[in-house]
Amino acid sequence: MSTRKLFGTNGIRGLVNVELTPELAIKVGAAIGTFFGRDKNLILGFDARTSGPMFAKAVISGLNASGCNVYLAGLASTPALQFGVKNHKLDGGIIISASHNPPEYNGIKVIWSDGIETSHEQETEIESIYFDNKIVYAPWNKLGEKHELPDVNEEYKNAIKRHVDLPKLASKHFHVVVDAANSVGGIACPPLLRELGCKVTTINANIDGTFPGRLPEPRPESLADLSKTVKAVGADMGVAFDGDADRSIFCDGNGTIYWGDKTFAVVIKQYLLKNPGAKIVTPVSSSTLIKDTVETGGGELIWTKVGSVTVSQTMKAENANLGGEENGGIFYRPHQAVRDGAMTTVLLLNIMADTGKSLDELIAEEPQYFIEKGKIECPDNKKEILQQKIYEQVQTENVSTIDGVKIWFSDGSAILIRPSGTEPVFRLYAEAKDSDKALKLVENYTAILKEFLSKL
Ligand code: MG
């Protein structure tokens, strides 16, 4: 962690007891407590990581020292804790989790009173309190207290049930395999699905912070066990969560695993049939499949910068009810405007019940795109000028500079050229209706970038 920065793209993250230590966690807790203010009430929970309880104690100490009261939910998914903030009308919350990172990492995420993670501006404020010694400790007789809040997972589960046509879904007797990544995705979702009349088979469902089943990032290549299990038991669908269960990746009854844009497009299509003209929010990195699906369905597409907090905040500002990311994060605001793995699972089951179609049939209706990726090294201090050069070069095309430079071509292909926020590289993501075209786009723009760079 650099000298003036605590927060990365998704909260505070670091290697346990190397970058992220209990000492740091206590001070971060006190800085967050100072940011919220004395007597404020915050929920706190953690995922399955071995260091979760240790960091929870440290952060609680810091929060109590600054006069904040903590409501400890214990093991809970990120969306369950976000729901808990709103449900109990708390002032905010803390999630101890490193989401999809390997087991040796942990992290601290801060939730605002609306259930959405704190904005970049709010994080900068917390960093300033931390680094400029502006922590305000409470006197001995004004310390915060710790309370237990044990029913958060149950309340969260019941809240999702309100968004289901229960008799219709129950009549289908879907069989679902849940791969919980040995973490909190196995707490609320399997019982929820059983209460909705589904038959549930679980894998990696025991809580184990060493993540013995698979790494916590649900990528198609790491989900072979899910695919095999779905086929072996003849299930209708499989779902795999990341470490804190806000993201979900799905598998059809044939064992085929889909990246998140495919399932997001399924949800968009059905949502627009029921809500004509609705606004759909997605980062500019999302596939053209999302653009096509929204346009065909007569919806209004709103592009954002890359990042789940931006999607949530845009949905709130634009009064939009549906958002999504290609990494398997779907935001359904009638429940809550944040990524929610269990809610997404139920949305897909609802659609399968409504349409009478299987997941593979629903996805087979979508246009097919081929994706190619590339990267080119670029020093951090040349990123801005390089981006400007690309933009000038493509001015006549259909282009967005909301985050990097995204160009849509008239034949349906597209490319996103975006500087990495963490590494000295530019990344290129191209897609087209045939794989040659996508590859050519990456090659062409790599050459153009190199040419510009050599002259800078
Ligand atoms: Mg996550």
Short mmCIF file of C-alpha atoms and ligand atoms in Angstrom, two decimals:
data_model
loop_
_atom_site.label_atom_id
_atom_site.label_comp_id
_atom_site.label_asym_id
_atom_site.label_seq_id
_atom_site.Cartn_x
_atom_site.Cartn_y
_atom_site.Cartn_z
CA MET A 1 0.00 0.00 0.00
CA SER A 2 1.43 3.36 -1.04
CA THR A 3 1.99 6.13 1.46
CA ARG A 4 -1.28 8.03 1.10
CA LYS A 5 -3.58 5.25 -0.08
CA LEU A 6 -5.61 2.66 1.79
CA PHE A 7 -8.38 1.95 -0.69
CA GLY A 8 -7.95 0.20 -4.05
CA THR A 9 -10.65 -0.42 -6.63
CA ASN A 10 -12.67 -2.47 -4.16
CA GLY A 11 -12.02 -1.46 -0.58
CA ILE A 12 -8.82 -2.04 1.39
CA ARG A 13 -7.06 -5.26 0.32
CA GLY A 14 -3.79 -6.87 1.32
CA LEU A 15 -1.79 -9.96 2.24
CA VAL A 16 -2.71 -11.06 5.75
CA ASN A 17 -0.13 -10.02 8.38
CA VAL A 18 2.15 -8.63 5.66
CA GLU A 19 0.26 -5.71 4.14
CA LEU A 20 -2.92 -5.95 6.20
CA THR A 21 -2.10 -6.34 9.90
CA PRO A 22 -4.25 -6.16 13.05
CA GLU A 23 -2.49 -2.88 14.01
CA LEU A 24 -3.49 -1.33 10.69
CA ALA A 25 -7.02 -2.72 11.05
CA ILE A 26 -7.48 -1.10 14.49
CA LYS A 27 -6.37 2.27 13.16
CA VAL A 28 -8.53 1.87 10.03
CA GLY A 29 -11.47 1.02 12.33
CA ALA A 30 -10.88 4.20 14.33
CA ALA A 31 -10.56 6.28 11.13
CA ILE A 32 -13.81 4.81 9.77
CA GLY A 33 -15.46 5.46 13.16
CA THR A 34 -14.28 9.07 13.06
CA PHE A 35 -15.63 9.38 9.52
CA PHE A 36 -19.10 8.17 10.54
CA GLY A 37 -19.08 10.04 13.86
CA ARG A 38 -19.66 9.18 17.52
CA ASP A 39 -22.76 7.14 18.50
CA LYS A 40 -23.31 5.88 14.96
CA ASN A 41 -24.45 2.26 14.49
CA LEU A 42 -22.63 -0.01 12.03
CA ILE A 43 -23.13 -3.63 11.02
CA LEU A 44 -20.01 -5.82 10.73
CA GLY A 45 -19.53 -9.26 9.21
CA PHE A 46 -16.92 -11.41 7.48
CA ASP A 47 -16.51 -14.16 4.91
CA ALA A 48 -14.90 -17.59 5.45
CA ARG A 49 -11.26 -16.42 5.41
CA THR A 50 -9.13 -17.74 8.30
CA SER A 51 -8.23 -14.16 9.24
CA GLY A 52 -11.85 -12.93 9.31
CA PRO A 53 -12.51 -13.20 13.08
CA MET A 54 -9.06 -11.70 13.86
CA PHE A 55 -9.63 -8.61 11.70
CA ALA A 56 -13.22 -8.33 12.92
CA LYS A 57 -11.97 -7.98 16.52
CA ALA A 58 -9.36 -5.41 15.49
CA VAL A 59 -11.76 -3.27 13.45
CA ILE A 60 -14.41 -3.47 16.19
CA SER A 61 -11.83 -2.20 18.72
CA GLY A 62 -11.05 0.77 16.52
CA LEU A 63 -14.73 1.53 15.88
CA ASN A 64 -15.63 1.28 19.59
CA ALA A 65 -12.62 3.46 20.48
CA SER A 66 -13.99 6.21 18.24
CA GLY A 67 -17.44 5.87 19.86
CA CYS A 68 -19.22 3.84 17.15
CA ASN A 69 -21.53 0.97 18.09
CA VAL A 70 -21.03 -2.27 16.21
CA TYR A 71 -23.73 -4.83 15.38
CA LEU A 72 -21.88 -8.06 14.72
CA ALA A 73 -23.51 -10.31 12.11
CA GLY A 74 -20.64 -12.82 11.98
CA LEU A 75 -20.34 -14.94 8.85
CA ALA A 76 -22.43 -13.35 6.11
CA SER A 77 -22.22 -12.56 2.41
CA THR A 78 -21.58 -9.01 1.22
CA PRO A 79 -25.15 -8.64 -0.13
CA ALA A 80 -26.61 -9.97 3.15
CA LEU A 81 -24.65 -7.33 5.11
CA GLN A 82 -25.62 -4.60 2.64
CA PHE A 83 -29.25 -5.61 3.03
CA GLY A 84 -28.78 -5.64 6.83
CA VAL A 85 -27.67 -1.99 6.82
CA LYS A 86 -30.91 -0.86 5.20
CA ASN A 87 -33.17 -3.36 6.94
CA HIS A 88 -32.02 -2.30 10.41
CA LYS A 89 -31.75 1.39 9.43
CA LEU A 90 -28.10 1.47 10.45
CA ASP A 91 -25.68 4.27 9.58
CA GLY A 92 -23.41 1.94 7.60
CA GLY A 93 -21.35 -1.20 7.79
CA ILE A 94 -18.02 -2.95 7.47
CA ILE A 95 -17.36 -6.12 5.48
CA ILE A 96 -14.18 -8.08 6.23
CA SER A 97 -13.56 -9.83 2.90
CA ALA A 98 -11.15 -9.95 -0.01
CA SER A 99 -13.98 -11.06 -2.32
CA HIS A 100 -12.48 -13.15 -5.14
CA ASN A 101 -8.78 -12.88 -4.08
CA PRO A 102 -6.83 -15.99 -2.94
CA PRO A 103 -7.02 -17.17 0.72
CA GLU A 104 -3.87 -15.37 1.89
CA TYR A 105 -5.60 -12.00 1.29
CA ASN A 106 -8.22 -10.17 3.28
CA GLY A 107 -9.83 -6.77 3.03
CA ILE A 108 -12.08 -4.14 4.59
CA LYS A 109 -15.02 -2.66 2.70
CA VAL A 110 -17.11 0.22 4.01
CA ILE A 111 -20.85 0.42 3.37
CA TRP A 112 -22.83 3.68 3.49
CA SER A 113 -26.34 3.97 4.99
CA ASP A 114 -27.97 3.26 1.59
CA GLY A 115 -26.32 -0.19 1.52
CA ILE A 116 -23.92 0.83 -1.29
CA GLU A 117 -20.14 0.81 -0.80
CA THR A 118 -18.65 4.20 -0.01
CA SER A 119 -17.76 6.46 -2.93
CA HIS A 120 -14.24 7.37 -3.98
CA GLU A 121 -14.69 10.80 -2.34
CA GLN A 122 -15.75 9.21 0.96
CA GLU A 123 -12.75 6.85 0.81
CA THR A 124 -10.43 9.82 0.28
CA GLU A 125 -11.96 11.41 3.39
CA ILE A 126 -11.27 8.26 5.44
CA GLU A 127 -7.69 8.18 4.09
CA SER A 128 -7.19 11.79 5.11
CA ILE A 129 -8.42 11.03 8.65
CA TYR A 130 -6.04 8.05 8.78
CA PHE A 131 -2.90 9.68 7.35
CA ASP A 132 -3.30 13.21 8.78
CA ASN A 133 -3.85 11.96 12.35
CA LYS A 134 -7.41 13.31 12.47
CA ILE A 135 -8.77 10.27 14.34
CA VAL A 136 -11.03 11.37 17.19
CA TYR A 137 -10.98 8.92 20.10
CA ALA A 138 -13.93 8.88 22.49
CA PRO A 139 -13.42 9.49 26.23
CA TRP A 140 -13.61 6.44 28.52
CA ASN A 141 -17.30 6.94 29.29
CA LYS A 142 -18.39 7.43 25.63
CA LEU A 143 -16.90 4.30 24.06
CA GLY A 144 -18.98 2.45 21.48
CA GLU A 145 -20.56 -0.90 22.31
CA LYS A 146 -20.65 -4.24 20.55
CA HIS A 147 -24.01 -5.97 20.04
CA GLU A 148 -24.87 -9.22 18.30
CA LEU A 149 -27.09 -9.19 15.20
CA PRO A 150 -27.56 -12.90 14.53
CA ASP A 151 -30.57 -12.93 12.16
CA VAL A 152 -29.11 -11.05 9.20
CA ASN A 153 -28.80 -14.10 6.92
CA GLU A 154 -32.35 -15.22 7.69
CA GLU A 155 -33.77 -11.73 7.06
CA TYR A 156 -31.84 -11.44 3.81
CA LYS A 157 -33.12 -14.82 2.63
CA ASN A 158 -36.72 -13.86 3.41
CA ALA A 159 -36.33 -10.53 1.59
CA ILE A 160 -35.36 -12.29 -1.65
CA LYS A 161 -38.43 -14.53 -1.38
CA ARG A 162 -40.62 -11.44 -1.82
CA HIS A 163 -39.45 -11.23 -5.44
CA VAL A 164 -40.65 -14.70 -6.42
CA ASP A 165 -43.91 -16.08 -7.80
CA LEU A 166 -43.67 -18.88 -5.25
CA PRO A 167 -46.39 -21.30 -6.48
CA LYS A 168 -45.15 -21.05 -10.06
CA LEU A 169 -41.50 -21.58 -9.18
CA ALA A 170 -42.25 -24.36 -6.68
CA SER A 171 -44.32 -26.22 -9.28
CA LYS A 172 -41.22 -26.61 -11.48
CA HIS A 173 -39.17 -28.58 -8.90
CA PHE A 174 -35.89 -27.31 -10.36
CA HIS A 175 -32.75 -29.13 -9.32
CA VAL A 176 -29.89 -26.67 -8.69
CA VAL A 177 -26.24 -27.36 -7.83
CA VAL A 178 -24.67 -24.63 -5.66
CA ASP A 179 -20.86 -24.30 -5.56
CA ALA A 180 -20.35 -22.09 -2.51
CA ALA A 181 -16.53 -21.76 -2.77
CA ASN A 182 -16.29 -22.96 0.87
CA SER A 183 -17.47 -19.52 1.91
CA VAL A 184 -20.55 -17.48 2.78
CA GLY A 185 -22.40 -18.21 -0.47
CA GLY A 186 -23.40 -21.49 1.17
CA ILE A 187 -25.21 -19.85 4.10
CA ALA A 188 -28.36 -18.24 2.70
CA CYS A 189 -28.71 -19.51 -0.87
CA PRO A 190 -29.15 -23.30 -0.47
CA PRO A 191 -31.87 -22.99 2.22
CA LEU A 192 -33.51 -20.21 0.19
CA LEU A 193 -33.70 -22.41 -2.92
CA ARG A 194 -35.08 -25.33 -0.89
CA GLU A 195 -37.80 -23.06 0.50
CA LEU A 196 -38.64 -22.13 -3.10
CA GLY A 197 -39.33 -25.78 -3.86
CA CYS A 198 -36.01 -26.54 -5.56
CA LYS A 199 -33.94 -29.64 -5.00
CA VAL A 200 -30.46 -28.48 -4.03
CA THR A 201 -27.15 -30.29 -4.30
CA THR A 202 -24.18 -28.44 -2.81
CA ILE A 203 -20.45 -28.69 -3.43
CA ASN A 204 -17.73 -26.80 -1.51
CA ALA A 205 -20.44 -25.84 0.96
CA ASN A 206 -18.57 -26.33 4.24
CA ILE A 207 -17.02 -23.11 5.58
CA ASP A 208 -13.24 -23.41 5.16
CA GLY A 209 -11.03 -20.33 4.81
CA THR A 210 -8.25 -22.28 3.14
CA PHE A 211 -10.61 -22.66 0.15
CA PRO A 212 -9.78 -26.35 -0.42
CA GLY A 213 -12.40 -26.82 -3.17
CA ARG A 214 -11.32 -24.10 -5.57
CA LEU A 215 -10.04 -20.52 -5.56
CA PRO A 216 -12.70 -17.95 -4.63
CA GLU A 217 -12.85 -16.36 -8.09
CA PRO A 218 -15.57 -18.11 -10.11
CA ARG A 219 -14.06 -18.31 -13.59
CA PRO A 220 -15.31 -20.80 -16.20
CA GLU A 221 -11.93 -22.63 -16.14
CA SER A 222 -12.03 -23.15 -12.34
CA LEU A 223 -15.55 -24.58 -12.22
CA ALA A 224 -15.03 -28.06 -13.68
CA ASP A 225 -16.42 -29.69 -10.52
CA LEU A 226 -19.64 -27.70 -10.81
CA SER A 227 -20.01 -28.67 -14.45
CA LYS A 228 -19.38 -32.38 -13.70
CA THR A 229 -21.77 -32.40 -10.74
CA VAL A 230 -24.60 -30.77 -12.70
CA LYS A 231 -24.30 -33.47 -15.35
CA ALA A 232 -23.87 -36.31 -12.86
CA VAL A 233 -27.02 -35.47 -10.87
CA GLY A 234 -29.04 -34.30 -13.89
CA ALA A 235 -29.60 -30.82 -12.47
CA ASP A 236 -31.34 -27.98 -14.35
CA MET A 237 -28.73 -25.40 -13.45
CA GLY A 238 -25.55 -24.80 -11.47
CA VAL A 239 -24.36 -21.64 -9.76
CA ALA A 240 -20.94 -20.74 -8.36
CA PHE A 241 -20.28 -17.79 -6.08
CA ASP A 242 -17.14 -15.80 -5.35
CA GLY A 243 -15.74 -15.53 -1.80
CA ASP A 244 -18.29 -13.00 -0.56
CA ALA A 245 -21.17 -14.16 -2.80
CA ASP A 246 -21.97 -10.92 -4.55
CA ARG A 247 -20.96 -12.42 -7.91
CA SER A 248 -22.49 -15.53 -9.43
CA ILE A 249 -21.50 -17.55 -12.48
CA PHE A 250 -23.95 -20.06 -13.99
CA CYS A 251 -23.86 -23.43 -15.67
CA ASP A 252 -26.67 -24.94 -17.77
CA GLY A 253 -28.03 -28.48 -17.49
CA ASN A 254 -25.45 -29.70 -20.02
CA GLY A 255 -22.60 -28.51 -17.80
CA THR A 256 -21.70 -25.52 -20.00
CA ILE A 257 -20.47 -22.59 -17.93
CA TYR A 258 -21.26 -19.06 -19.09
CA TRP A 259 -19.48 -15.79 -18.45
CA GLY A 260 -21.71 -13.19 -16.74
CA ASP A 261 -22.68 -11.17 -19.83
CA LYS A 262 -24.64 -14.15 -21.21
CA THR A 263 -26.78 -14.53 -18.10
CA PHE A 264 -27.13 -10.76 -17.70
CA ALA A 265 -28.52 -10.62 -21.26
CA VAL A 266 -31.10 -13.31 -20.34
CA VAL A 267 -32.24 -11.21 -17.39
CA ILE A 268 -32.33 -7.98 -19.46
CA LYS A 269 -34.45 -9.52 -22.23
CA GLN A 270 -37.13 -10.79 -19.83
CA TYR A 271 -37.01 -7.63 -17.71
CA LEU A 272 -37.65 -5.42 -20.77
CA LEU A 273 -40.58 -7.61 -21.85
CA LYS A 274 -42.23 -6.83 -18.49
CA ASN A 275 -40.89 -3.28 -18.13
CA PRO A 276 -40.87 -1.70 -21.62
CA GLY A 277 -38.41 1.15 -22.08
CA ALA A 278 -36.64 0.49 -18.77
CA LYS A 279 -33.15 1.83 -18.09
CA ILE A 280 -30.32 -0.73 -17.94
CA VAL A 281 -26.98 0.28 -16.36
CA THR A 282 -23.67 -1.37 -17.26
CA PRO A 283 -19.95 -0.47 -17.41
CA VAL A 284 -18.48 0.45 -20.79
CA SER A 285 -16.41 -2.78 -20.59
CA SER A 286 -19.55 -4.90 -21.07
CA SER A 287 -20.04 -6.91 -24.23
CA THR A 288 -21.87 -5.64 -27.31
CA LEU A 289 -24.27 -8.46 -26.48
CA ILE A 290 -25.62 -6.21 -23.69
CA LYS A 291 -25.98 -3.27 -26.10
CA ASP A 292 -27.77 -5.46 -28.66
CA THR A 293 -30.10 -6.98 -26.06
CA VAL A 294 -31.10 -3.61 -24.64
CA GLU A 295 -31.61 -2.05 -28.10
CA THR A 296 -33.62 -5.03 -29.42
CA GLY A 297 -35.75 -5.01 -26.29
CA GLY A 298 -36.45 -1.28 -26.59
CA GLY A 299 -34.68 -0.34 -23.37
CA GLU A 300 -32.46 2.62 -22.56
CA LEU A 301 -28.81 1.71 -22.04
CA ILE A 302 -26.74 3.78 -19.61
CA TRP A 303 -22.96 3.21 -19.76
CA THR A 304 -20.79 3.85 -16.71
CA LYS A 305 -17.14 3.72 -15.79
CA VAL A 306 -15.86 0.28 -14.76
CA GLY A 307 -16.60 -0.52 -11.09
CA SER A 308 -19.54 -1.88 -9.13
CA VAL A 309 -19.95 1.21 -6.93
CA THR A 310 -20.37 3.42 -10.02
CA VAL A 311 -23.06 1.06 -11.35
CA SER A 312 -24.93 1.15 -8.02
CA GLN A 313 -24.73 4.94 -7.74
CA THR A 314 -25.78 5.47 -11.36
CA MET A 315 -28.80 3.20 -10.83
CA LYS A 316 -29.79 5.27 -7.82
CA ALA A 317 -29.29 8.61 -9.60
CA GLU A 318 -31.06 7.49 -12.79
CA ASN A 319 -33.83 5.61 -11.00
CA ALA A 320 -32.87 2.47 -12.90
CA ASN A 321 -33.85 -0.96 -11.55
CA LEU A 322 -31.45 -3.29 -13.35
CA GLY A 323 -27.67 -3.23 -13.77
CA GLY A 324 -24.94 -5.76 -14.42
CA GLU A 325 -21.28 -6.53 -15.01
CA GLU A 326 -19.80 -9.24 -17.20
CA ASN A 327 -17.95 -10.76 -14.20
CA GLY A 328 -21.25 -12.13 -12.89
CA GLY A 329 -22.54 -9.20 -10.86
CA ILE A 330 -26.23 -8.41 -11.37
CA PHE A 331 -27.88 -5.51 -9.53
CA TYR A 332 -31.66 -5.74 -9.03
CA ARG A 333 -32.85 -2.58 -7.31
CA PRO A 334 -36.36 -3.74 -6.29
CA HIS A 335 -34.34 -5.89 -3.82
CA GLN A 336 -31.20 -3.73 -3.54
CA ALA A 337 -29.02 -1.76 -5.97
CA VAL A 338 -25.91 -3.85 -5.40
CA ARG A 339 -24.44 -7.07 -6.83
CA ASP A 340 -26.20 -10.01 -5.25
CA GLY A 341 -25.43 -13.66 -6.09
CA ALA A 342 -28.47 -15.25 -4.43
CA MET A 343 -30.88 -12.66 -5.89
CA THR A 344 -29.40 -13.28 -9.35
CA THR A 345 -29.90 -17.05 -8.95
CA VAL A 346 -33.55 -16.50 -8.12
CA LEU A 347 -34.03 -14.07 -11.05
CA LEU A 348 -32.79 -16.76 -13.46
CA LEU A 349 -34.95 -19.48 -11.89
CA ASN A 350 -37.96 -17.11 -12.14
CA ILE A 351 -37.24 -16.65 -15.85
CA MET A 352 -36.89 -20.41 -16.43
CA ALA A 353 -40.24 -20.95 -14.66
CA ASP A 354 -41.93 -18.10 -16.58
CA THR A 355 -40.71 -19.01 -20.06
CA GLY A 356 -40.64 -22.79 -19.66
CA LYS A 357 -37.18 -22.68 -21.26
CA SER A 358 -33.93 -24.12 -19.97
CA LEU A 359 -30.88 -21.90 -19.43
CA ASP A 360 -29.15 -23.23 -22.55
CA GLU A 361 -32.26 -22.52 -24.65
CA LEU A 362 -32.44 -18.97 -23.30
CA ILE A 363 -28.77 -18.34 -24.03
CA ALA A 364 -28.95 -19.96 -27.49
CA GLU A 365 -31.37 -17.15 -28.48
CA GLU A 366 -28.64 -14.54 -27.98
CA PRO A 367 -26.33 -13.21 -30.70
CA GLN A 368 -22.85 -14.72 -30.52
CA TYR A 369 -19.71 -12.59 -30.15
CA PHE A 370 -16.07 -13.60 -30.11
CA ILE A 371 -13.75 -11.87 -27.70
CA GLU A 372 -10.01 -11.24 -28.00
CA LYS A 373 -7.82 -9.52 -25.42
CA GLY A 374 -4.41 -7.90 -25.54
CA LYS A 375 -2.18 -5.58 -23.54
CA ILE A 376 0.67 -3.21 -24.17
CA GLU A 377 3.11 -1.73 -21.68
CA CYS A 378 2.82 2.00 -21.07
CA PRO A 379 4.38 4.07 -18.26
CA ASP A 380 1.78 5.59 -15.91
CA ASN A 381 2.82 9.15 -16.79
CA LYS A 382 2.10 8.59 -20.49
CA LYS A 383 -1.33 7.00 -20.08
CA GLU A 384 -3.35 10.20 -20.33
CA ILE A 385 -1.63 11.58 -23.42
CA LEU A 386 -1.79 8.17 -25.14
CA GLN A 387 -5.50 7.95 -24.45
CA GLN A 388 -5.96 11.43 -25.93
CA LYS A 389 -4.03 10.39 -29.07
CA ILE A 390 -6.26 7.36 -29.62
CA TYR A 391 -9.36 9.47 -29.13
CA GLU A 392 -8.20 12.05 -31.70
CA GLN A 393 -7.50 9.28 -34.17
CA VAL A 394 -11.00 7.77 -33.98
CA GLN A 395 -13.14 10.92 -33.64
CA THR A 396 -15.29 10.07 -36.63
CA GLU A 397 -16.42 6.71 -35.26
CA ASN A 398 -19.06 5.89 -32.67
CA VAL A 399 -16.87 6.37 -29.60
CA SER A 400 -17.14 6.77 -25.82
CA THR A 401 -14.45 8.09 -23.47
CA ILE A 402 -16.39 7.38 -20.29
CA ASP A 403 -13.55 5.03 -19.20
CA GLY A 404 -10.65 4.54 -21.61
CA VAL A 405 -11.69 4.71 -25.27
CA LYS A 406 -14.46 2.43 -26.54
CA ILE A 407 -15.18 2.30 -30.25
CA TRP A 408 -18.20 0.65 -31.81
CA PHE A 409 -17.95 -0.10 -35.55
CA SER A 410 -20.82 -0.29 -38.01
CA ASP A 411 -20.40 -4.08 -38.54
CA GLY A 412 -21.20 -4.73 -34.87
CA SER A 413 -17.61 -5.18 -33.72
CA ALA A 414 -16.13 -3.07 -30.91
CA ILE A 415 -12.93 -2.42 -29.03
CA LEU A 416 -12.19 -0.99 -25.58
CA ILE A 417 -8.70 0.42 -25.00
CA ARG A 418 -8.29 1.19 -21.34
CA PRO A 419 -5.36 2.05 -19.06
CA SER A 420 -5.03 -0.33 -16.10
CA GLY A 421 -5.62 1.32 -12.73
CA THR A 422 -3.03 -0.87 -11.01
CA GLU A 423 -0.35 -1.73 -13.61
CA PRO A 424 1.68 0.26 -16.20
CA VAL A 425 -0.27 -1.25 -19.11
CA PHE A 426 -3.11 -0.50 -21.52
CA ARG A 427 -5.56 -3.33 -22.01
CA LEU A 428 -7.42 -4.03 -25.23
CA TYR A 429 -10.72 -5.91 -25.37
CA ALA A 430 -12.11 -6.54 -28.84
CA GLU A 431 -15.23 -8.39 -29.89
CA ALA A 432 -16.74 -9.25 -33.24
CA LYS A 433 -19.13 -11.70 -34.83
CA ASP A 434 -16.18 -13.76 -36.09
CA SER A 435 -12.99 -14.56 -34.19
CA ASP A 436 -10.62 -13.42 -36.99
CA LYS A 437 -12.11 -9.94 -36.97
CA ALA A 438 -11.74 -9.67 -33.18
CA LEU A 439 -8.12 -10.78 -33.38
CA LYS A 440 -7.41 -8.30 -36.20
CA LEU A 441 -8.87 -5.46 -34.15
CA VAL A 442 -6.51 -6.25 -31.25
CA GLU A 443 -3.54 -6.51 -33.63
CA ASN A 444 -4.38 -3.28 -35.47
CA TYR A 445 -4.87 -1.22 -32.33
CA THR A 446 -1.80 -2.70 -30.65
CA ALA A 447 0.22 -1.51 -33.65
CA ILE A 448 -1.42 1.94 -33.53
CA LEU A 449 -0.72 2.26 -29.78
CA LYS A 450 2.92 1.23 -30.24
CA GLU A 451 3.33 3.77 -33.01
CA PHE A 452 1.92 6.59 -30.85
CA LEU A 453 3.99 5.50 -27.85
CA SER A 454 7.23 5.51 -29.83
CA LYS A 455 6.63 9.20 -30.66
CA LEU A 456 5.75 10.33 -27.10
MG MG B 1 -17.14 -10.29 -4.46
#
